[in-house]
mmCIF file of C-alpha atoms and ligand atoms in Angstrom:
data_model
loop_
_atom_site.group_PDB
_atom_site.id
_atom_site.type_symbol
_atom_site.label_atom_id
_atom_site.label_comp_id
_atom_site.label_asym_id
_atom_site.label_seq_id
_atom_site.Cartn_x
_atom_site.Cartn_y
_atom_site.Cartn_z
ATOM 1 C CA MET G 1 128.266 71.154 189.546
ATOM 2 C CA THR G 2 128.907 72.618 186.334
ATOM 3 C CA ILE G 3 126.397 75.557 185.290
ATOM 4 C CA GLU G 4 125.925 73.016 181.909
ATOM 5 C CA ALA G 5 124.664 70.122 183.902
ATOM 6 C CA ALA G 6 122.245 72.302 186.356
ATOM 7 C CA ARG G 7 120.746 73.466 183.166
ATOM 8 C CA ARG G 8 120.208 69.856 181.655
ATOM 9 C CA ILE G 9 116.823 68.833 181.258
ATOM 10 C CA PRO G 10 115.840 66.053 182.005
ATOM 11 C CA VAL G 11 114.397 63.487 180.093
ATOM 12 C CA MET G 12 111.086 62.709 183.462
ATOM 13 C CA LEU G 13 110.823 63.641 186.673
ATOM 14 C CA PRO G 14 108.014 62.209 189.456
ATOM 15 C CA ALA G 15 105.259 64.781 189.991
ATOM 16 C CA LEU G 16 105.933 64.479 193.671
ATOM 17 C CA GLY G 17 104.721 67.307 196.623
ATOM 18 C CA GLU G 18 104.330 67.595 199.978
ATOM 19 C CA GLU G 19 100.760 66.362 199.670
ATOM 20 C CA GLU G 20 102.809 63.211 198.503
ATOM 21 C CA ALA G 21 105.260 63.334 202.115
ATOM 22 C CA LEU G 22 102.453 64.674 204.611
ATOM 23 C CA ALA G 23 100.727 61.439 203.932
ATOM 24 C CA ALA G 24 103.523 58.838 203.636
ATOM 25 C CA ALA G 25 104.452 60.373 207.405
ATOM 26 C CA ASP G 26 101.146 60.073 208.107
ATOM 27 C CA ALA G 27 100.840 55.970 207.431
ATOM 28 C CA VAL G 28 104.725 56.444 209.405
ATOM 29 C CA ARG G 29 103.370 57.687 212.289
ATOM 30 C CA SER G 30 100.316 54.926 212.314
ATOM 31 C CA GLY G 31 102.048 52.989 213.504
ATOM 32 C CA TRP G 32 101.022 50.590 210.430
ATOM 33 C CA VAL G 33 103.431 50.680 207.619
ATOM 34 C CA ALA G 34 103.118 47.502 205.749
ATOM 35 C CA GLN G 35 99.477 45.888 203.386
ATOM 36 C CA GLY G 36 96.392 47.030 205.550
ATOM 37 C CA PRO G 37 94.031 50.177 205.041
ATOM 38 C CA ARG G 38 95.498 52.085 203.163
ATOM 39 C CA VAL G 39 96.506 49.866 200.407
ATOM 40 C CA ALA G 40 92.446 48.716 200.466
ATOM 41 C CA ALA G 41 91.623 52.195 199.972
ATOM 42 C CA PHE G 42 94.392 52.845 197.091
ATOM 43 C CA GLU G 43 93.196 49.689 195.219
ATOM 44 C CA ALA G 44 89.238 50.422 195.245
ATOM 45 C CA ALA G 45 90.331 54.221 194.474
ATOM 46 C CA PHE G 46 92.860 52.725 191.695
ATOM 47 C CA ALA G 47 90.089 50.256 190.511
ATOM 48 C CA ALA G 48 86.985 52.503 190.019
ATOM 49 C CA SER G 49 89.346 55.282 188.075
ATOM 50 C CA VAL G 50 90.291 52.683 185.296
ATOM 51 C CA GLY G 51 86.715 50.976 185.638
ATOM 52 C CA ALA G 52 87.280 47.592 186.753
ATOM 53 C CA ALA G 53 85.814 46.126 189.408
ATOM 54 C CA HIS G 54 88.663 44.573 192.000
ATOM 55 C CA GLY G 55 92.209 45.982 192.094
ATOM 56 C CA VAL G 56 94.934 44.080 193.840
ATOM 57 C CA ALA G 57 98.140 45.758 195.298
ATOM 58 C CA VAL G 58 101.433 44.545 194.198
ATOM 59 C CA SER G 59 104.935 44.978 194.214
ATOM 60 C CA SER G 60 106.025 46.251 190.556
ATOM 61 C CA CYS G 61 104.037 45.532 187.276
ATOM 62 C CA THR G 62 106.608 42.618 186.259
ATOM 63 C CA THR G 63 105.285 40.814 189.720
ATOM 64 C CA ALA G 64 101.240 41.515 189.084
ATOM 65 C CA LEU G 65 102.218 40.908 185.090
ATOM 66 C CA HIS G 66 103.614 37.432 186.945
ATOM 67 C CA LEU G 67 101.034 36.464 188.987
ATOM 68 C CA ALA G 68 98.338 37.410 186.217
ATOM 69 C CA LEU G 69 99.961 34.860 183.956
ATOM 70 C CA VAL G 70 99.725 32.203 187.191
ATOM 71 C CA ALA G 71 95.662 33.282 187.132
ATOM 72 C CA VAL G 72 94.890 32.122 183.732
ATOM 73 C CA GLY G 73 96.984 28.871 183.657
ATOM 74 C CA VAL G 74 99.608 29.540 181.416
ATOM 75 C CA ALA G 75 101.903 26.813 182.489
ATOM 76 C CA PRO G 76 105.562 25.034 181.283
ATOM 77 C CA GLY G 77 105.141 24.100 176.933
ATOM 78 C CA ASP G 78 102.775 27.186 176.730
ATOM 79 C CA GLU G 79 103.583 29.913 174.551
ATOM 80 C CA VAL G 80 102.717 33.582 175.363
ATOM 81 C CA ILE G 81 102.383 36.102 172.321
ATOM 82 C CA VAL G 82 104.452 39.420 173.611
ATOM 83 C CA PRO G 83 105.117 42.434 171.971
ATOM 84 C CA SER G 84 109.245 42.410 171.609
ATOM 85 C CA LEU G 85 109.107 46.548 171.286
ATOM 86 C CA SER G 86 108.082 46.348 175.182
ATOM 87 C CA PHE G 87 110.603 46.751 178.753
ATOM 88 C CA ILE G 88 112.165 43.625 178.683
ATOM 89 C CA ALA G 89 109.550 43.008 181.966
ATOM 90 C CA THR G 90 106.582 42.186 179.630
ATOM 91 C CA ALA G 91 109.076 38.770 178.469
ATOM 92 C CA ASN G 92 110.152 37.946 180.847
ATOM 93 C CA ALA G 93 106.568 37.451 182.809
ATOM 94 C CA VAL G 94 106.745 35.029 180.845
ATOM 95 C CA ARG G 95 109.997 33.027 182.047
ATOM 96 C CA TYR G 96 108.798 33.206 185.330
ATOM 97 C CA VAL G 97 105.882 30.515 184.537
ATOM 98 C CA GLY G 98 108.424 28.293 182.425
ATOM 99 C CA ALA G 99 106.048 29.614 179.770
ATOM 100 C CA ARG G 100 108.269 30.200 175.211
ATOM 101 C CA PRO G 101 107.932 34.073 174.998
ATOM 102 C CA VAL G 102 106.731 34.726 171.269
ATOM 103 C CA PHE G 103 107.539 37.994 169.700
ATOM 104 C CA ALA G 104 104.608 39.432 167.586
ATOM 105 C CA ASP G 105 105.350 42.605 164.975
ATOM 106 C CA VAL G 106 103.852 46.268 166.224
ATOM 107 C CA ASP G 107 101.657 49.163 164.407
ATOM 108 C CA VAL G 108 104.814 51.840 163.313
ATOM 109 C CA ALA G 109 102.118 54.659 164.685
ATOM 110 C CA THR G 110 101.454 52.957 166.778
ATOM 111 C CA GLY G 111 103.826 51.123 168.845
ATOM 112 C CA ASN G 112 101.560 48.300 169.493
ATOM 113 C CA VAL G 113 100.585 44.935 168.325
ATOM 114 C CA THR G 114 97.613 44.178 166.392
ATOM 115 C CA VAL G 115 95.157 41.482 165.472
ATOM 116 C CA ALA G 116 97.636 40.533 162.032
ATOM 117 C CA THR G 117 100.836 40.865 164.130
ATOM 118 C CA LEU G 118 99.716 38.664 166.417
ATOM 119 C CA ASP G 119 98.105 35.997 164.535
ATOM 120 C CA ALA G 120 101.036 36.176 162.081
ATOM 121 C CA VAL G 121 102.857 34.003 165.313
ATOM 122 C CA ARG G 122 100.513 32.131 166.200
ATOM 123 C CA THR G 123 100.815 28.618 167.099
ATOM 124 C CA PRO G 124 98.311 25.903 168.532
ATOM 125 C CA ARG G 125 100.787 26.436 171.731
ATOM 126 C CA THR G 126 99.393 30.067 172.214
ATOM 127 C CA ARG G 127 98.261 30.374 175.071
ATOM 128 C CA ALA G 128 98.149 33.694 176.132
ATOM 129 C CA VAL G 129 98.922 36.954 174.742
ATOM 130 C CA ILE G 130 100.022 40.257 176.678
ATOM 131 C CA VAL G 131 99.030 43.593 174.608
ATOM 132 C CA VAL G 132 101.428 46.568 176.011
ATOM 133 C CA HIS G 133 100.170 49.429 175.789
ATOM 134 C CA GLN G 134 103.158 51.131 175.376
ATOM 135 C CA GLY G 135 104.731 54.308 175.674
ATOM 136 C CA GLY G 136 100.595 54.937 177.322
ATOM 137 C CA VAL G 137 99.403 54.547 173.486
ATOM 138 C CA PRO G 138 96.167 52.709 173.466
ATOM 139 C CA ALA G 139 96.233 49.523 171.857
ATOM 140 C CA GLU G 140 93.016 49.078 170.012
ATOM 141 C CA VAL G 141 91.782 46.583 172.606
ATOM 142 C CA SER G 142 88.135 45.835 171.089
ATOM 143 C CA ALA G 143 89.304 44.614 167.972
ATOM 144 C CA LEU G 144 91.962 42.539 170.373
ATOM 145 C CA ARG G 145 89.688 41.464 172.377
ATOM 146 C CA THR G 146 87.106 39.559 169.734
ATOM 147 C CA ALA G 147 90.307 38.492 168.486
ATOM 148 C CA ALA G 148 91.385 36.162 171.640
ATOM 149 C CA ASP G 149 88.354 35.249 172.521
ATOM 150 C CA ARG G 150 87.575 33.362 168.663
ATOM 151 C CA TRP G 151 91.385 31.665 168.827
ATOM 152 C CA GLY G 152 90.375 30.683 172.824
ATOM 153 C CA VAL G 153 93.690 32.796 174.132
ATOM 154 C CA SER G 154 94.161 34.998 177.856
ATOM 155 C CA LEU G 155 94.395 38.451 176.812
ATOM 156 C CA ILE G 156 95.854 40.255 179.566
ATOM 157 C CA GLU G 157 97.511 43.565 179.301
ATOM 158 C CA ASP G 158 99.921 45.467 180.630
ATOM 159 C CA ALA G 159 99.264 48.693 181.225
ATOM 160 C CA ALA G 160 102.518 49.863 182.820
ATOM 161 C CA CYS G 161 102.240 52.793 181.167
ATOM 162 C CA ALA G 162 98.693 54.027 180.338
ATOM 163 C CA ALA G 163 97.276 55.560 183.622
ATOM 164 C CA GLY G 164 94.769 58.024 182.821
ATOM 165 C CA SER G 165 94.907 56.827 178.471
ATOM 166 C CA MET G 166 91.458 56.193 177.232
ATOM 167 C CA VAL G 167 90.550 53.648 174.241
ATOM 168 C CA ASN G 168 87.364 53.242 172.807
ATOM 169 C CA GLY G 169 85.350 55.842 174.622
ATOM 170 C CA GLY G 170 86.531 54.791 178.481
ATOM 171 C CA PRO G 171 89.729 54.241 180.418
ATOM 172 C CA VAL G 172 91.982 51.400 179.738
ATOM 173 C CA GLY G 173 91.611 49.095 181.816
ATOM 174 C CA ALA G 174 88.144 48.709 181.765
ATOM 175 C CA GLY G 175 86.363 45.637 179.918
ATOM 176 C CA ALA G 176 89.721 44.201 180.728
ATOM 177 C CA LEU G 177 89.851 40.308 181.479
ATOM 178 C CA LEU G 178 93.529 40.883 183.858
ATOM 179 C CA ALA G 179 95.770 44.732 183.279
ATOM 180 C CA ALA G 180 98.819 44.971 184.910
ATOM 181 C CA TRP G 181 99.998 48.623 186.066
ATOM 182 C CA SER G 182 103.224 50.339 186.754
ATOM 183 C CA PHE G 183 103.753 52.890 189.323
ATOM 184 C CA HIS G 184 107.611 53.430 188.972
ATOM 185 C CA PRO G 185 108.773 56.871 189.227
ATOM 186 C CA ARG G 186 109.555 56.890 185.572
ATOM 187 C CA LYS G 187 105.506 56.618 184.811
ATOM 188 C CA LEU G 188 103.027 58.694 185.556
ATOM 189 C CA LEU G 189 101.509 57.838 188.966
ATOM 190 C CA THR G 190 104.346 56.824 191.421
ATOM 191 C CA THR G 191 104.577 54.917 194.426
ATOM 192 C CA GLY G 192 108.088 54.540 194.415
ATOM 193 C CA GLU G 193 107.699 51.273 193.577
ATOM 194 C CA GLY G 194 104.639 49.446 192.723
ATOM 195 C CA GLY G 195 101.729 47.806 190.966
ATOM 196 C CA MET G 196 97.898 46.857 190.710
ATOM 197 C CA ILE G 197 96.818 44.330 188.549
ATOM 198 C CA THR G 198 92.504 44.695 187.396
ATOM 199 C CA THR G 199 90.241 42.511 186.552
ATOM 200 C CA ASP G 200 86.181 42.338 187.042
ATOM 201 C CA ASP G 201 86.316 38.631 188.046
ATOM 202 C CA ALA G 202 86.049 38.414 191.556
ATOM 203 C CA ASP G 203 87.031 34.376 192.366
ATOM 204 C CA TRP G 204 90.690 36.142 190.380
ATOM 205 C CA ALA G 205 90.653 38.723 193.176
ATOM 206 C CA VAL G 206 90.476 36.043 195.844
ATOM 207 C CA ARG G 207 93.476 34.419 194.453
ATOM 208 C CA LEU G 208 95.941 37.329 193.121
ATOM 209 C CA ARG G 209 95.083 38.856 196.897
ATOM 210 C CA ARG G 210 96.559 34.994 198.425
ATOM 211 C CA LEU G 211 99.232 34.844 195.862
ATOM 212 C CA ARG G 212 100.467 37.813 196.040
ATOM 213 C CA GLU G 213 100.501 36.868 199.996
ATOM 214 C CA HIS G 214 102.597 33.929 200.450
ATOM 215 C CA GLY G 215 99.954 32.095 199.907
ATOM 216 C CA MET G 216 97.620 32.632 202.824
ATOM 217 C CA ASN G 217 93.866 32.476 202.888
ATOM 218 C CA VAL G 218 93.588 35.263 205.598
ATOM 219 C CA SER G 219 95.661 38.664 205.120
ATOM 220 C CA ALA G 220 98.587 39.886 207.834
ATOM 221 C CA ALA G 221 95.774 42.854 208.240
ATOM 222 C CA ASP G 222 92.522 40.852 208.838
ATOM 223 C CA ARG G 223 94.391 38.357 211.241
ATOM 224 C CA HIS G 224 95.861 41.264 213.098
ATOM 225 C CA ALA G 225 92.403 43.417 213.299
ATOM 226 C CA SER G 226 90.856 40.047 214.424
ATOM 227 C CA ALA G 227 89.431 40.511 218.257
ATOM 228 C CA GLN G 228 89.751 36.907 218.405
ATOM 229 C CA PRO G 229 92.914 34.707 217.078
ATOM 230 C CA ILE G 230 93.111 33.193 213.190
ATOM 231 C CA LEU G 231 95.078 30.300 212.329
ATOM 232 C CA GLU G 232 96.137 31.028 209.133
ATOM 233 C CA ALA G 233 96.605 28.620 206.428
ATOM 234 C CA TYR G 234 98.637 28.177 203.525
ATOM 235 C CA LEU G 235 96.648 26.990 200.196
ATOM 236 C CA GLU G 236 98.864 27.241 197.549
ATOM 237 C CA THR G 237 102.777 27.959 197.435
ATOM 238 C CA GLY G 238 102.405 32.080 197.204
ATOM 239 C CA TYR G 239 105.001 35.396 196.939
ATOM 240 C CA ASN G 240 106.336 37.972 198.706
ATOM 241 C CA TYR G 241 104.985 40.562 196.304
ATOM 242 C CA ARG G 242 102.297 42.807 198.594
ATOM 243 C CA MET G 243 103.068 46.449 198.786
ATOM 244 C CA THR G 244 103.136 48.770 202.058
ATOM 245 C CA ASP G 245 100.551 51.200 203.073
ATOM 246 C CA ILE G 246 103.305 54.116 203.423
ATOM 247 C CA GLN G 247 103.577 53.513 199.460
ATOM 248 C CA ALA G 248 100.084 53.440 199.159
ATOM 249 C CA ALA G 249 99.442 56.103 200.937
ATOM 250 C CA ILE G 250 101.422 58.334 198.193
ATOM 251 C CA GLY G 251 99.930 56.417 195.694
ATOM 252 C CA LEU G 252 95.971 57.723 196.430
ATOM 253 C CA VAL G 253 97.741 60.984 196.899
ATOM 254 C CA GLN G 254 99.422 60.652 193.108
ATOM 255 C CA LEU G 255 95.727 59.015 191.873
ATOM 256 C CA GLY G 256 93.363 63.019 193.297
ATOM 257 C CA LYS G 257 96.153 64.370 190.312
ATOM 258 C CA LEU G 258 96.477 61.402 187.723
ATOM 259 C CA ARG G 259 93.724 64.112 185.819
ATOM 260 C CA ASP G 260 95.407 66.934 185.758
ATOM 261 C CA ILE G 261 98.743 65.704 185.111
ATOM 262 C CA VAL G 262 97.434 63.826 181.800
ATOM 263 C CA ALA G 263 95.644 67.154 181.056
ATOM 264 C CA GLN G 264 99.596 68.739 181.282
ATOM 265 C CA ARG G 265 100.964 66.253 179.554
ATOM 266 C CA ARG G 266 98.222 66.605 176.673
ATOM 267 C CA ARG G 267 98.970 70.777 176.432
ATOM 268 C CA LEU G 268 102.777 70.165 176.848
ATOM 269 C CA ALA G 269 102.349 67.711 173.919
ATOM 270 C CA ALA G 270 99.993 69.684 171.415
ATOM 271 C CA ARG G 271 102.933 72.349 171.713
ATOM 272 C CA TYR G 272 106.043 69.918 170.689
ATOM 273 C CA HIS G 273 103.859 69.135 167.738
ATOM 274 C CA GLU G 274 103.156 72.499 166.581
ATOM 275 C CA LEU G 275 106.736 73.257 166.959
ATOM 276 C CA LEU G 276 108.097 69.212 165.332
ATOM 277 C CA ALA G 277 106.053 70.592 162.581
ATOM 278 C CA ASP G 278 108.492 72.411 160.181
ATOM 279 C CA VAL G 279 111.121 69.830 161.424
ATOM 280 C CA PRO G 280 111.283 67.265 158.200
ATOM 281 C CA GLY G 281 111.776 63.599 159.357
ATOM 282 C CA ALA G 282 111.033 63.741 163.104
ATOM 283 C CA LEU G 283 107.615 62.197 163.201
ATOM 284 C CA ALA G 284 105.999 62.316 166.631
ATOM 285 C CA VAL G 285 103.653 59.912 168.731
ATOM 286 C CA ARG G 286 99.805 61.037 168.410
ATOM 287 C CA ASP G 287 96.685 60.470 169.752
ATOM 288 C CA PRO G 288 95.265 56.403 168.317
ATOM 289 C CA ALA G 289 91.112 56.851 166.079
ATOM 290 C CA HIS G 290 90.612 54.962 168.617
ATOM 291 C CA GLY G 291 91.697 56.626 171.554
ATOM 292 C CA ARG G 292 94.439 59.206 173.593
ATOM 293 C CA THR G 293 97.441 58.923 175.007
ATOM 294 C CA ASN G 294 97.955 60.895 177.740
ATOM 295 C CA PHE G 295 102.085 60.978 176.495
ATOM 296 C CA GLN G 296 103.807 58.744 178.991
ATOM 297 C CA THR G 297 106.357 58.333 176.734
ATOM 298 C CA PHE G 298 106.358 61.764 173.824
ATOM 299 C CA TRP G 299 108.662 59.420 171.150
ATOM 300 C CA VAL G 300 109.682 60.446 168.105
ATOM 301 C CA LEU G 301 110.541 58.136 165.072
ATOM 302 C CA LEU G 302 113.490 59.951 163.063
ATOM 303 C CA THR G 303 112.849 58.649 158.839
ATOM 304 C CA ASP G 304 115.487 59.014 155.896
ATOM 305 C CA GLU G 305 114.554 63.498 155.707
ATOM 306 C CA PHE G 306 115.470 64.201 159.245
ATOM 307 C CA GLY G 307 119.459 63.151 157.485
ATOM 308 C CA VAL G 308 121.306 62.481 160.758
ATOM 309 C CA GLY G 309 121.087 59.191 163.012
ATOM 310 C CA ARG G 310 119.702 59.162 165.752
ATOM 311 C CA ASP G 311 122.790 58.478 168.304
ATOM 312 C CA GLU G 312 123.896 61.212 166.628
ATOM 313 C CA THR G 313 121.177 63.190 167.472
ATOM 314 C CA LEU G 314 120.739 61.581 171.353
ATOM 315 C CA ALA G 315 124.415 62.689 171.662
ATOM 316 C CA ALA G 316 122.935 66.367 169.391
ATOM 317 C CA LEU G 317 120.669 66.760 172.538
ATOM 318 C CA ALA G 318 123.021 65.550 175.038
ATOM 319 C CA ALA G 319 125.417 68.401 173.902
ATOM 320 C CA ALA G 320 123.045 70.671 174.270
ATOM 321 C CA GLY G 321 121.735 70.029 177.650
ATOM 322 C CA VAL G 322 118.575 67.705 176.900
ATOM 323 C CA SER G 323 118.366 63.884 178.556
ATOM 324 C CA ALA G 324 116.239 62.603 175.745
ATOM 325 C CA ARG G 325 116.561 58.660 175.524
ATOM 326 C CA ARG G 326 116.601 55.745 172.920
ATOM 327 C CA GLY G 327 113.393 54.524 171.923
ATOM 328 C CA ILE G 328 111.295 51.754 173.016
ATOM 329 C CA MET G 329 113.477 48.653 173.493
ATOM 330 C CA ALA G 330 113.823 45.853 171.430
ATOM 331 C CA SER G 331 113.634 42.468 173.773
ATOM 332 C CA HIS G 332 114.693 40.066 170.995
ATOM 333 C CA LEU G 333 117.899 41.923 170.319
ATOM 334 C CA GLU G 334 119.080 42.228 173.794
ATOM 335 C CA PRO G 335 121.503 38.844 174.719
ATOM 336 C CA ALA G 336 118.868 37.557 177.636
ATOM 337 C CA TYR G 337 116.849 36.415 174.367
ATOM 338 C CA ALA G 338 119.708 35.627 172.027
ATOM 339 C CA ASP G 339 118.517 31.409 171.913
ATOM 340 C CA VAL G 340 114.723 33.094 170.979
ATOM 341 C CA ASN G 341 114.572 33.055 166.869
ATOM 342 C CA PRO G 342 111.652 35.503 166.305
ATOM 343 C CA ALA G 343 109.437 35.575 163.231
ATOM 344 C CA PRO G 344 111.472 38.672 161.023
ATOM 345 C CA LEU G 345 110.067 41.714 163.452
ATOM 346 C CA PRO G 346 111.436 45.155 160.714
ATOM 347 C CA VAL G 347 108.534 47.503 162.265
ATOM 348 C CA THR G 348 110.152 46.530 165.716
ATOM 349 C CA GLU G 349 113.859 46.657 164.620
ATOM 350 C CA ARG G 350 112.660 50.544 162.562
ATOM 351 C CA ILE G 351 110.758 51.654 165.574
ATOM 352 C CA THR G 352 113.997 50.851 168.130
ATOM 353 C CA ARG G 353 117.024 52.109 166.066
ATOM 354 C CA ASP G 354 115.734 55.008 164.620
ATOM 355 C CA SER G 355 113.259 56.495 167.363
ATOM 356 C CA LEU G 356 113.906 58.736 170.898
ATOM 357 C CA VAL G 357 112.132 60.079 173.724
ATOM 358 C CA LEU G 358 111.923 63.874 174.350
ATOM 359 C CA PRO G 359 111.458 65.249 178.074
ATOM 360 C CA LEU G 360 108.240 65.229 178.785
ATOM 361 C CA HIS G 361 107.026 66.334 183.007
ATOM 362 C CA HIS G 362 105.787 69.248 184.447
ATOM 363 C CA ALA G 363 108.296 70.939 185.353
ATOM 364 C CA LEU G 364 109.360 71.174 181.948
ATOM 365 C CA THR G 365 108.726 74.918 180.432
ATOM 366 C CA GLU G 366 107.725 76.433 176.700
ATOM 367 C CA ASP G 367 111.253 77.548 176.578
ATOM 368 C CA ASP G 368 112.932 73.981 177.435
ATOM 369 C CA GLN G 369 110.275 72.856 174.352
ATOM 370 C CA ASP G 370 111.654 75.735 172.119
ATOM 371 C CA HIS G 371 114.742 74.588 173.295
ATOM 372 C CA ILE G 372 114.563 71.031 172.301
ATOM 373 C CA VAL G 373 112.780 71.266 169.366
ATOM 374 C CA GLY G 374 115.768 73.916 167.166
ATOM 375 C CA THR G 375 118.476 71.641 168.632
ATOM 376 C CA LEU G 376 116.315 68.933 166.367
ATOM 377 C CA ARG G 377 115.733 71.281 163.646
ATOM 378 C CA GLY G 378 119.538 73.335 163.367
ATOM 379 C CA LEU G 379 120.626 68.949 162.842
ATOM 380 C CA ALA G 380 117.561 68.408 160.006
ATOM 381 C CA ARG G 381 118.732 71.701 158.497
ATOM 382 C CA ARG G 382 122.918 70.852 158.278
HETATM 383 C C1 LIG D 1 108.276 50.049 182.749
HETATM 384 C C2 LIG D 1 107.336 48.585 182.690
HETATM 385 C C3 LIG D 1 106.552 47.351 183.335
HETATM 386 C C4 LIG D 1 108.041 47.186 184.575
HETATM 387 O O1 LIG D 1 107.211 47.642 185.660
HETATM 388 P P1 LIG D 1 107.691 47.857 186.977
HETATM 389 O O2 LIG D 1 106.532 48.599 187.598
HETATM 390 O O3 LIG D 1 108.924 48.482 187.143
HETATM 391 O O4 LIG D 1 107.736 46.794 187.706
HETATM 392 C C5 LIG D 1 106.399 46.277 182.467
HETATM 393 N N1 LIG D 1 105.787 46.355 181.093
HETATM 394 C C6 LIG D 1 106.154 47.924 180.959
HETATM 395 C C7 LIG D 1 105.597 47.986 179.350
HETATM 396 C C8 LIG D 1 107.102 49.070 181.588
HETATM 397 O O5 LIG D 1 107.000 49.970 180.405
#
């Protein structure tokens, strides 16, 4: 490894430590590694932390979104409005149920859909909306939920990035019809791979537990725990979308650290804001009026005033040993969605073209931040 490579500042690092390793080892030693008591404990703790009555752990946020769409009854022929400006899994989930994704534009300050951008692409076939709390920035859910009720469409929240974010005075997830969460290592709370659906609806929770486990009416864990043989029945076509107890053991430790992880990120983000104040044309993501982001993704929008293009900026950062990334992708620009002909999405196209993600993680130092912003400052003044 060269000295340059050794000094490279990563864009993201999972905050994993010895406690997570020990918890995983405990799960292995217990002899029960599939979905079992640790998954149940993680579900209860996570749901409580986001103010939801029920948590159903699954294998990823992608599978969580799939099951959420099944739960609300989205079917072939239906349209589901999603932001194009999102990781592609949001749109893909709509296709898993045979429905048609319809792309909505976003607000430039938050990167999130609004009542107006949803209304602009709504049709009589709109059956549901997936609202994304993009990069951890909370969408204005109180207005969005009211509008969805008025329109008679189901509002699913893609909260993949939003563990620990706040909206309208409570945690993201509180009051959600169905919220889908990710525990991929790029997110703040990780189990390696993993996801969760939270909801206040007890009937949906029962159905979601069944759907994630082949449509079985009794979980494998409950069957094994029973002294009497229980004959299971398969009530509908389900999936194998389960989380393992090894993952849940890690998740329980991570959940205990979440508050500190978010607090540290918010401190580092505030310092980025101070440093970037004298860099012309570099607009960093901030808290919206209606909530607080966990700063899972610290993105910066470059304007003409900055004077250097985004890709050139990424190259300069890479040459300086900084792993920055392009900003949030736009699904409608990918080959997989070439057959969708969306309404104009000017804000989405601007954000995806002109934004980049700066490193933010628990091991980022003040020296790192000085170096990163110093590199940007040098470019802007060139
Ligand atoms: C990461 C992400 C997903 C996918 O999460 P997985 O757990 O990797 O399936 C979905 N939506 C958004 C907005 C994401 O950022």
